[in-house]
Coordinates of C-alpha atoms in Angstrom, one line a residue:
M1 CA 223.8 38.4 -115.7
E2 CA 225.4 35.4 -114.2
T3 CA 223.8 33.4 -111.5
L4 CA 226.8 32.4 -109.3
H5 CA 224.3 30.5 -106.8
E6 CA 220.4 30.0 -106.8
G7 CA 218.3 32.1 -103.9
S8 CA 216.4 29.9 -101.6
S9 CA 213.5 30.5 -99.4
E10 CA 212.1 28.7 -96.1
R11 CA 209.3 29.0 -93.8
R12 CA 209.5 26.7 -90.4
F13 CA 206.7 27.1 -88.0
D14 CA 207.2 25.6 -84.7
R15 CA 205.7 25.2 -81.2
D16 CA 207.7 24.5 -78.1
E17 CA 205.2 21.9 -76.2
K18 CA 207.1 22.9 -72.8
T19 CA 206.1 26.6 -73.1
G20 CA 203.6 27.3 -75.6
T21 CA 205.3 29.5 -77.5
V22 CA 205.1 29.7 -81.3
T23 CA 207.7 30.6 -83.7
L24 CA 207.7 31.4 -87.1
A25 CA 211.6 31.3 -89.0
V26 CA 212.1 32.7 -92.4
L27 CA 215.1 32.7 -94.4
D28 CA 215.3 34.0 -97.5
D29 CA 218.5 34.2 -99.8
S30 CA 218.3 36.1 -102.6
G31 CA 221.3 33.7 -104.4
E32 CA 224.4 35.8 -105.7
V33 CA 224.4 37.2 -109.6
R34 CA 227.4 39.0 -111.3
D35 CA 226.6 41.7 -113.9
L36 CA 228.9 40.6 -116.8
D37 CA 229.2 44.1 -118.1
H38 CA 231.1 45.6 -114.8
G39 CA 231.9 42.5 -113.0
L40 CA 229.7 43.7 -109.6
A41 CA 228.5 40.6 -107.8
S42 CA 225.8 40.9 -105.3
A43 CA 223.6 38.8 -102.8
S44 CA 221.4 39.2 -99.8
I45 CA 220.4 36.9 -97.1
G46 CA 217.6 37.5 -94.8
H47 CA 216.6 35.7 -91.1
E48 CA 213.5 36.8 -89.7
I49 CA 212.2 35.2 -86.2
R50 CA 208.4 36.2 -85.1
T51 CA 207.7 34.5 -81.8
I52 CA 204.6 34.9 -79.7
H53 CA 202.9 33.0 -76.9
P54 CA 199.1 32.6 -77.7
D55 CA 197.9 33.1 -74.1
D56 CA 199.9 36.6 -74.1
P57 CA 199.8 39.3 -77.2
L58 CA 202.3 41.4 -75.2
S59 CA 204.8 38.3 -75.4
A60 CA 205.0 39.0 -79.2
R61 CA 208.7 39.8 -80.3
G62 CA 210.2 40.2 -83.8
E63 CA 213.9 40.0 -84.7
T64 CA 215.1 40.8 -88.3
H65 CA 218.9 39.9 -89.6
W66 CA 219.7 41.0 -93.2
S67 CA 223.2 40.4 -94.7
D68 CA 223.9 42.2 -98.1
F69 CA 226.9 41.4 -100.3
M70 CA 228.6 43.4 -103.2
S71 CA 232.1 42.3 -104.4
R72 CA 234.2 43.1 -107.6
N73 CA 237.6 42.0 -108.3
A74 CA 239.6 42.6 -104.9
L75 CA 236.8 44.4 -103.4
S76 CA 234.3 42.7 -100.8
L77 CA 231.6 45.1 -99.2
R78 CA 229.0 43.6 -96.4
A79 CA 226.3 45.6 -94.7
E80 CA 224.7 43.5 -91.6
I81 CA 221.4 45.0 -90.5
R82 CA 219.8 43.5 -87.5
S83 CA 216.4 44.8 -85.7
P84 CA 214.5 43.4 -82.9
I85 CA 210.9 44.9 -82.0
Y86 CA 208.7 44.3 -79.1
S87 CA 205.9 46.0 -76.8
D88 CA 204.6 45.9 -73.1
A89 CA 201.3 47.2 -72.1
K90 CA 202.4 50.8 -72.4
N91 CA 205.3 51.3 -75.1
F92 CA 206.6 49.8 -78.2
Y93 CA 210.8 49.0 -78.3
L94 CA 212.1 49.6 -81.7
E95 CA 216.2 48.8 -82.3
A96 CA 218.3 48.7 -85.1
R97 CA 221.8 48.6 -85.9
I98 CA 223.9 48.5 -89.0
E99 CA 227.5 47.4 -89.5
A100 CA 229.4 48.1 -92.6
Y101 CA 232.6 45.7 -93.5
E102 CA 235.3 46.4 -96.2
G103 CA 236.5 42.8 -96.3
N104 CA 236.7 41.5 -92.7
N105 CA 237.2 45.4 -91.5
L106 CA 234.6 46.8 -89.7
V107 CA 234.3 50.3 -91.5
F108 CA 231.1 52.0 -90.0
E109 CA 228.3 51.2 -87.2
R110 CA 225.3 53.0 -86.0
G111 CA 222.5 52.0 -83.8
F112 CA 219.4 53.3 -82.2
K113 CA 217.1 52.3 -79.5
E114 CA 213.8 54.2 -79.4
K115 CA 210.7 53.7 -77.0
I116 CA 207.2 54.8 -78.4
S117 CA 204.2 55.2 -76.2
R118 CA 201.3 52.9 -76.9
N119 CA 198.8 55.8 -76.2
R120 CA 196.0 53.4 -76.0
V121 CA 197.2 51.6 -79.0

């Protein structure tokens, strides 16, 4: 394996002094490596944001965005995955979307939104 760039990880915690909302932001970069036997290079970068107001548990929200990359010679592939989650007093709300690219051309996309009853949870 050849390391093309080193990975990194960052965690940031913020509090909005005006609203009181607390945010945890996470950035995970796996770095990029190439397999010298067959030449496939791969990398992955994730951004995650979690927010909540300490006085309102129902304000909790999570958003995740992952980007995965693969390339070899002239072939370049990328997948973008986004997934917000949140709730209210009666339901959980889940969303997800995936987009696949060859070069800069979108070749596949799919998404869903789901509402799930809390049933006293």
